[in-house]
XYZ file of C-alpha atoms in Angstrom:
429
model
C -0.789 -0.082 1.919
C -2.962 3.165 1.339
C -4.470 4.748 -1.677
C -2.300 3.831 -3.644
C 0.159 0.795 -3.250
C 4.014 1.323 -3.920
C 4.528 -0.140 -7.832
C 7.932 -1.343 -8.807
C 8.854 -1.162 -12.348
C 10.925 -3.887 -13.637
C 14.624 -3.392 -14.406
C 14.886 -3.630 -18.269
C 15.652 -6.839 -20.071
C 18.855 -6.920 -21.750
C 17.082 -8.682 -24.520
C 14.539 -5.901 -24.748
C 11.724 -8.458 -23.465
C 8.838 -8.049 -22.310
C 5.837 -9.991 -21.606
C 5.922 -11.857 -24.723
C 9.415 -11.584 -26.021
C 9.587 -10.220 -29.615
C 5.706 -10.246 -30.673
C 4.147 -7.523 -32.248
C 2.155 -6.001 -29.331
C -1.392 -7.696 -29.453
C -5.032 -5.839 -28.171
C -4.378 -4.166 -24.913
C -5.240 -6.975 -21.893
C -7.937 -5.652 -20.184
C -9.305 -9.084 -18.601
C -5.800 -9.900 -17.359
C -5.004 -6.902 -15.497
C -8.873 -6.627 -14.274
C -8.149 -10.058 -12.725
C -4.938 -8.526 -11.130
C -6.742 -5.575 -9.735
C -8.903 -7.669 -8.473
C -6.037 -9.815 -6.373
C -5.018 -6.128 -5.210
C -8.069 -5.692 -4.144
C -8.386 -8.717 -2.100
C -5.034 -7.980 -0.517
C -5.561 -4.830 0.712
C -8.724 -5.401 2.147
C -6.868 -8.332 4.033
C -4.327 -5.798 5.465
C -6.697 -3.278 6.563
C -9.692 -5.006 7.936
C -8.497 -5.328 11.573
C -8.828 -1.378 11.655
C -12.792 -1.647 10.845
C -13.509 -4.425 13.583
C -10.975 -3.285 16.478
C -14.000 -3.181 19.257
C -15.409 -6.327 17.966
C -12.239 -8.376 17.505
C -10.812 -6.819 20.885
C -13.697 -7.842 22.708
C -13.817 -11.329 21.230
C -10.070 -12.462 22.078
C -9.895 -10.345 25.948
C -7.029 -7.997 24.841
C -7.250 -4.017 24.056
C -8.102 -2.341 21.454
C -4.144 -1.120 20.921
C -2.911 -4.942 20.698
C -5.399 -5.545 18.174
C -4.461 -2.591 16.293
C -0.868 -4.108 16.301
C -1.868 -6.300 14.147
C -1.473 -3.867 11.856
C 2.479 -2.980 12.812
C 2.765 -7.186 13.098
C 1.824 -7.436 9.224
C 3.504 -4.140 7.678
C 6.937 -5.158 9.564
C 6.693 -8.859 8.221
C 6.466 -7.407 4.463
C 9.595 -5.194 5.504
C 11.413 -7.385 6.789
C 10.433 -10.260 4.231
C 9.838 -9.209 0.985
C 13.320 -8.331 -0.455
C 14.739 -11.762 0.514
C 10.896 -13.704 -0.578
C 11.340 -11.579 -3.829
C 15.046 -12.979 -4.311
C 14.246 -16.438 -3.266
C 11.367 -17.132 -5.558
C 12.924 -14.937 -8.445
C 12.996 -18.300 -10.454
C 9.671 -19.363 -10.451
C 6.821 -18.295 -12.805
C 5.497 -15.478 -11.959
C 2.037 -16.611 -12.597
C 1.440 -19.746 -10.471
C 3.395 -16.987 -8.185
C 0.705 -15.116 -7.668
C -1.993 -17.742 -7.590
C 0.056 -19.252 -4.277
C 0.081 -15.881 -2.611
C -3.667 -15.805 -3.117
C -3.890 -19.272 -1.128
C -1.802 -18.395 1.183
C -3.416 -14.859 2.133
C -6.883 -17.163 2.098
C -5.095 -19.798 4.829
C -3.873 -16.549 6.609
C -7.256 -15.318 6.710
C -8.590 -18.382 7.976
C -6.372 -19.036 10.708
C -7.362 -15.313 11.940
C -10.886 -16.569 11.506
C -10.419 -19.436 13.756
C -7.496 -17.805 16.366
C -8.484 -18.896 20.171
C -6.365 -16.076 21.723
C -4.076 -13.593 20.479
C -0.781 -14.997 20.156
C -2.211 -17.646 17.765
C -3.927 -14.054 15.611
C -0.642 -12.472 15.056
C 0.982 -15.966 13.773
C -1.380 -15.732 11.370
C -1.171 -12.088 10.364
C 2.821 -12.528 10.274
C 2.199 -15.376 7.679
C -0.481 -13.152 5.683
C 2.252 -10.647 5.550
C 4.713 -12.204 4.290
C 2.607 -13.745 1.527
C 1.774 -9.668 1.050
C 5.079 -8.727 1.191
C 6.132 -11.274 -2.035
C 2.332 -10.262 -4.087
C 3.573 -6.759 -4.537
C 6.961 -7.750 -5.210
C 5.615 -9.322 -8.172
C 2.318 -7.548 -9.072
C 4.832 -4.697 -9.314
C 6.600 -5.860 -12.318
C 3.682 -8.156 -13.760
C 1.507 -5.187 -15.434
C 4.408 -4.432 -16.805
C 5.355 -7.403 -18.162
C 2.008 -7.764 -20.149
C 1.948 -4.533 -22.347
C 4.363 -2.288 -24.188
C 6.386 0.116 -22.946
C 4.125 3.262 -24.115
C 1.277 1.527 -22.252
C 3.212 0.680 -18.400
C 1.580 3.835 -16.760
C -1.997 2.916 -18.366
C -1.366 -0.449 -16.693
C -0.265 0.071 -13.594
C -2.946 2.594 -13.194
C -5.480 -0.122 -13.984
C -3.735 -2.897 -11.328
C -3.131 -0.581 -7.642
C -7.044 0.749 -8.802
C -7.412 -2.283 -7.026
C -6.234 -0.617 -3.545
C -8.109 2.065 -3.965
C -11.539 0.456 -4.553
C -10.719 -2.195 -1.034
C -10.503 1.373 0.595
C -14.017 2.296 -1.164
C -15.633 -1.143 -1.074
C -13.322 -3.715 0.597
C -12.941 -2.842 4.200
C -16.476 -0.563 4.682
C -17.744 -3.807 3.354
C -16.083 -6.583 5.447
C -16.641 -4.233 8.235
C -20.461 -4.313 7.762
C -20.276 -7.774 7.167
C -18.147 -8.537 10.787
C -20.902 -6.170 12.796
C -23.448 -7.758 10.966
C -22.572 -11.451 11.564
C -19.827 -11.773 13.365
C -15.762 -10.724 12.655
C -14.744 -14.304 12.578
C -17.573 -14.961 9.372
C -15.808 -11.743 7.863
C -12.573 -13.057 8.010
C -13.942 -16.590 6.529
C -15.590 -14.822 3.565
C -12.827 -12.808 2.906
C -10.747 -15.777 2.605
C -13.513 -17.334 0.456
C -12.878 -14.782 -1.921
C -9.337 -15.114 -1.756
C -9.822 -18.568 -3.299
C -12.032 -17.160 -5.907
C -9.827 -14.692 -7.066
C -6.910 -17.156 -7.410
C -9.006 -19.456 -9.415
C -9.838 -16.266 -11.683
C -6.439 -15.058 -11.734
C -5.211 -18.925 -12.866
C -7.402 -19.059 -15.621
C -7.331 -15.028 -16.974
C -3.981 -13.401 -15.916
C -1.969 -13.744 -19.174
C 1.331 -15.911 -18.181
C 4.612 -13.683 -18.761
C 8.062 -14.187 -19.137
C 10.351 -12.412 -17.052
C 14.096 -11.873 -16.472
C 14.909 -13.989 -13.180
C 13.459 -17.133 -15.272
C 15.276 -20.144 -15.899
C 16.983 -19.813 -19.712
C 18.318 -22.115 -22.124
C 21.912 -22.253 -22.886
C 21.030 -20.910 -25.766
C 19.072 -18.170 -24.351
C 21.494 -17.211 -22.235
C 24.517 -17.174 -24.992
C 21.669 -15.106 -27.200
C 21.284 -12.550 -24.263
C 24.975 -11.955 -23.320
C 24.978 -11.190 -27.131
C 23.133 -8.902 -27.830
C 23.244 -7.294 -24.295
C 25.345 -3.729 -24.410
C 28.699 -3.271 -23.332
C 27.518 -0.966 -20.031
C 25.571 -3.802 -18.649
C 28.411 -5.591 -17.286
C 29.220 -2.277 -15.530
C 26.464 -1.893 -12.399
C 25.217 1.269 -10.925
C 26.555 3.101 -8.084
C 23.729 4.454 -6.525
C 25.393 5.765 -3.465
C 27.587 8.046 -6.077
C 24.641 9.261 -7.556
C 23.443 12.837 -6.795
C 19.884 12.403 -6.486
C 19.840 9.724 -3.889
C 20.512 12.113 -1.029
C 17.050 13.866 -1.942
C 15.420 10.552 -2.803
C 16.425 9.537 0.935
C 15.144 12.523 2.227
C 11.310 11.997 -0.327
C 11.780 8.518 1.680
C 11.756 9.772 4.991
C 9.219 12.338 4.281
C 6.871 8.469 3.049
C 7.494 7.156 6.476
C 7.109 9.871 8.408
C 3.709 10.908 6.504
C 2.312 6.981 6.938
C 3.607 7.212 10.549
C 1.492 9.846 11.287
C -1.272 8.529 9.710
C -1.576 4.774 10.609
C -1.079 6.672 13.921
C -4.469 7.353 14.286
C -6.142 5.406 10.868
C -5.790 2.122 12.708
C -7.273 3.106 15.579
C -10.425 5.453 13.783
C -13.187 2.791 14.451
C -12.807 3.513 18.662
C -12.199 7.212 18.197
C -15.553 7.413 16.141
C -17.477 5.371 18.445
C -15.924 7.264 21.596
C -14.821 10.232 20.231
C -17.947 10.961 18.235
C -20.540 8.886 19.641
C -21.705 7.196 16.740
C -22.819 3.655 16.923
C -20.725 0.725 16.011
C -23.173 0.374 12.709
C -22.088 3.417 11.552
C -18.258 3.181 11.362
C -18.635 1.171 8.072
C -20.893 3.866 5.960
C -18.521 6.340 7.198
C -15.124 4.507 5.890
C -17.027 3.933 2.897
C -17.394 7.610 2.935
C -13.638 8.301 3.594
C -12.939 6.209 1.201
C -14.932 7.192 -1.836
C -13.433 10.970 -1.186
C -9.870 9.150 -0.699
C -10.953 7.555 -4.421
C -11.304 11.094 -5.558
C -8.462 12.280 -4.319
C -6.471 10.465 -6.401
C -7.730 11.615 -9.406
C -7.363 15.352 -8.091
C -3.448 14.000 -7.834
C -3.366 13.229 -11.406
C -5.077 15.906 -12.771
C -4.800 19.033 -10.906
C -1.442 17.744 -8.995
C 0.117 15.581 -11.285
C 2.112 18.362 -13.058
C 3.302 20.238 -9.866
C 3.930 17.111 -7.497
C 5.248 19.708 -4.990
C 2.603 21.697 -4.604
C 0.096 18.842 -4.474
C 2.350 17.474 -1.161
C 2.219 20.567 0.517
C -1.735 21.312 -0.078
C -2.364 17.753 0.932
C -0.497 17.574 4.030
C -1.728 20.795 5.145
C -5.463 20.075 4.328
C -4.893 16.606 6.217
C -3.585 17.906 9.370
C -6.183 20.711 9.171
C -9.109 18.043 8.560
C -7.833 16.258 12.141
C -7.539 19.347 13.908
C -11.031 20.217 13.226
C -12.068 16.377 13.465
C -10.618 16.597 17.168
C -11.876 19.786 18.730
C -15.090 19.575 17.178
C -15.644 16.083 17.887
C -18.998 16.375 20.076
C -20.386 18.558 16.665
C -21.699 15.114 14.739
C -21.917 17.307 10.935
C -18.963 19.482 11.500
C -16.562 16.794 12.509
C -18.083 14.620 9.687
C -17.002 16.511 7.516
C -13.476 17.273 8.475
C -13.445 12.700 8.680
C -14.720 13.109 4.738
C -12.376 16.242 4.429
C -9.571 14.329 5.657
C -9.907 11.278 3.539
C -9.827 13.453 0.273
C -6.591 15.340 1.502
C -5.155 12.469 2.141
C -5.755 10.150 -0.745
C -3.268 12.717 -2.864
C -0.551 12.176 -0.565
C 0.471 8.708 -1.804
C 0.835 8.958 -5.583
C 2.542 12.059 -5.249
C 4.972 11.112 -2.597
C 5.577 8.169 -5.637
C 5.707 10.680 -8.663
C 8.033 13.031 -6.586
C 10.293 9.800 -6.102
C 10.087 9.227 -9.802
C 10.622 12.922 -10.945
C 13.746 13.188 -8.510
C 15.607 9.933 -9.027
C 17.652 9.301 -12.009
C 17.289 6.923 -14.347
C 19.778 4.321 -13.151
C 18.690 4.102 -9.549
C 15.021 4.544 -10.440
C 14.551 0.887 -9.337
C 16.821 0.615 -6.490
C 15.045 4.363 -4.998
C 11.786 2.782 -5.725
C 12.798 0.010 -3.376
C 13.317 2.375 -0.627
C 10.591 3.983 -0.956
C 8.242 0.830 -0.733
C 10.551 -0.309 2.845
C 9.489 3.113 4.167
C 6.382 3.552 3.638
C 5.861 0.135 5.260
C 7.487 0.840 7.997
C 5.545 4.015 8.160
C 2.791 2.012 8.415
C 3.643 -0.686 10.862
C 5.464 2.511 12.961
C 2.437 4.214 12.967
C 0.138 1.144 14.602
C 2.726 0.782 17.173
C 3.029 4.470 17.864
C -0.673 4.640 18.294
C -0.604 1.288 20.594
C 1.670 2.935 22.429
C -0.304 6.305 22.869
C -3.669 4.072 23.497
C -2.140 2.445 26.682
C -0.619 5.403 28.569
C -2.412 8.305 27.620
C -5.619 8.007 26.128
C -7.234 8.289 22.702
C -6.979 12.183 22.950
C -3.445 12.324 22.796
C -3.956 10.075 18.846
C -4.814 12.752 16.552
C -2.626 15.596 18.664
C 0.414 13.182 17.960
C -1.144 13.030 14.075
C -0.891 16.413 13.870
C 2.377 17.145 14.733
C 4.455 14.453 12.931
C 2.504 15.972 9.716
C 3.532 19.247 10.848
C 7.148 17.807 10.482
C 6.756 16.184 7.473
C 5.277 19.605 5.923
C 8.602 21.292 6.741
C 10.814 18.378 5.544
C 9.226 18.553 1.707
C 9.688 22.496 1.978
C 13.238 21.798 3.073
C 13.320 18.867 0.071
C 11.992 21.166 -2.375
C 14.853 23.993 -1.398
C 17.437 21.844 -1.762
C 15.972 20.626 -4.671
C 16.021 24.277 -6.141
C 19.913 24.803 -5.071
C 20.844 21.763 -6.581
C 18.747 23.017 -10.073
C 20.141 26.092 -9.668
């Protein structure tokens, strides 16, 4: 995930349920969704660590610095390729201890990565840490939703993917001090430590919900079909629907923009080691860097952005591709190309939540859900593309040709939302 994680909102209960099913709505539940922050915290700093310690884990297991970075494509095509039919298989059990398991199993994940003797046994590990992944935001999607009214979702969510943002500020500059400092494997260890912390905090302080693939009485089931209306028996159509030929087109325009990113993200600890000459120490102060302006460039996408979506895309894309461009010819200038790494980080950190309020803004109501789906499979796959894209580049032509090959797909992806938005525009008109 980046910035900001793909959310999910529930599909409405025909009862009109929520969290707590017909209670008047109670103080707002700060503790609970802190705690579930905090387990999207923890996540996302699992995903993204390998990108921190790629020289030190690379070294460590005799393999290069590409087939380390596919760890990266290894766990973002697991939570493709596993989440829908996790999501569907668990879609009975309480979401709570849900959660809490995930935790444990990201920590065993973690662990095994810890302890891997050679590479094959790293990715089985990473493939099961994705798939635990994969089935966490499945459910942390609908959760913060589940525990507050309906005028308060957006307040909620806000407060649960803050979590992904702050393991892009904190989490991974962090762990990545922490595996120079002592060691990757320790990182890994501690990280899983933590892991079993935050499940024992989310057990005892995530509020337990209710939610629509539970188990019901027969009663609750005769009450439902009751009072559920008449349309419900009658399901959407979403290929008939005449937004979800630009939604497929916003979705493309998410992969394509991750592609080109993970492209050379994944691989940014060698390229500022080579490529700038910095020492290894320094790669952590300077994610924490691109992270704290990726922090406040998601605010700048609520607040200046967040009314014109489509102008926000196309100032973001263009500043990131600008930020690399300078990044790569002025590599050998330490404060110029700096600041084009900090520039780049801000630019960027727009580019996720308002690829996801474009999404929301152009789907219709009754395929909101099933659009938001295909958004979170491509941007995903964006990311597990882009690792393997920059493998790929890493073997046969060299770290130059990385942020060249960044540039362009962005390039593409800035005339696909101008193409989106004029199509967008005809259909209006």
């Amino acid at each position: 995930m980046s910035f900001t994680a793909p959310i999910t909102l529930p599909s409405s209960d025909p009862s009109g349920e929520r969290g707590s099913p017909g209670q008047t709505p109670g103080p707002f539940p700060w503790v609970g969704l802190i705690a579930l922050a905090a387990a999207v915290f923890l996540s996302v700093t699992s995903e993204m660590l390998p990108t921190g310690l790629l020289p030190d884990m690379s070294r460590a297991l005799g393999v290069s610095e590409a087939q380390v970075g596919l760890l990266v494509s290894w766990f973002a095509f697991t939570v493709v390729l596993t989440s829908t039919s996790l999501a569907h298989l668990t879609r009975r059990l309480p979401r709570h201890g849900l959660i809490v398991l995930v935790l444990v199993v990201l920590a065993i994940s973690n662990v095994l990565t810890a302890i891997a003797p050679n590479y094959a046994f790293m990715v089985g590990g990473r493939i099961l840490g994705g798939m635990a992944h994969g089935l966490f935001w499945a459910v942390v999607g609908a959760y913060a939703a589940h525990l507050v009214p309906r005028e308060q979702i957006g307040r909620a969510v806000a407060i649960t993917v803050s979590g992904g943002t702050l393991a892009f500020v904190f989490g991974v500059p962090l762990a990545t001090a922490a595996g120079h400092l002592l060691g990757w494997r320790l990182s890994f260890v501690a990280l899983a430590g933590l892991m079993l912390v935050g499940a024992v905090v989310v057990w005892r302080f995530l509020p337990r919900v209710s939610h629509y693939g539970a188990r019901r009485t027969p009663a609750e089931r005769a009450a439902l079909a009751d009072a559920a209306p008449a349309t419900a028996a009658t399901p959407a159509e979403p290929r008939r629907d005449p937004t979800m030929p630009a939604v497929i087109l916003l979705s493309a325009i998410t992969a394509l923009t991750m592609v080109g990113h993970y492209t050379f993200y994944t691989y940014i600890a060698p390229f500022l080691i080579d490529g700038l000459g910095v020492d290894g120490a320094a790669v952590a102060p300077l994610l924490f860097a691109y992270g704290i302006a990726g922090a406040v460039g998601l605010v700048l996408s609520g607040t200046v952005f967040g009314p014109r979506p489509q102008l926000g895309l196309v100032v973001g894309i263009t500043v990131s591709a600008l930020s690399v461009t300078v990044l790569a010819l002025f590599a050998s200038t330490l404060p110029v190309a700096i600041t084009a790494f900090v520039l780049w980080g801000l630019a960027f950190g727009t580019l996720p939540p308002l690829l996801q309020t474009r999404l929301l803004r152009t789907a219709s109501r009754r395929i909101r859900d099933t659009a938001s789906a295909i958004y979170t499979t491509a941007f995903n796959a964006g990311i597990g593309g882009g690792a393997l894209l920059g493998a790929a580049l890493l073997n046969t032509v060299g770290m130059d040709a990385v942020p060249v090959t960044y540039i362009g797909i962005l390039v593409l992806a800035l005339v696909l939302v101008i193409v989106s938005d004029a199509v967008t525009r005809r259909r209006s008109a």
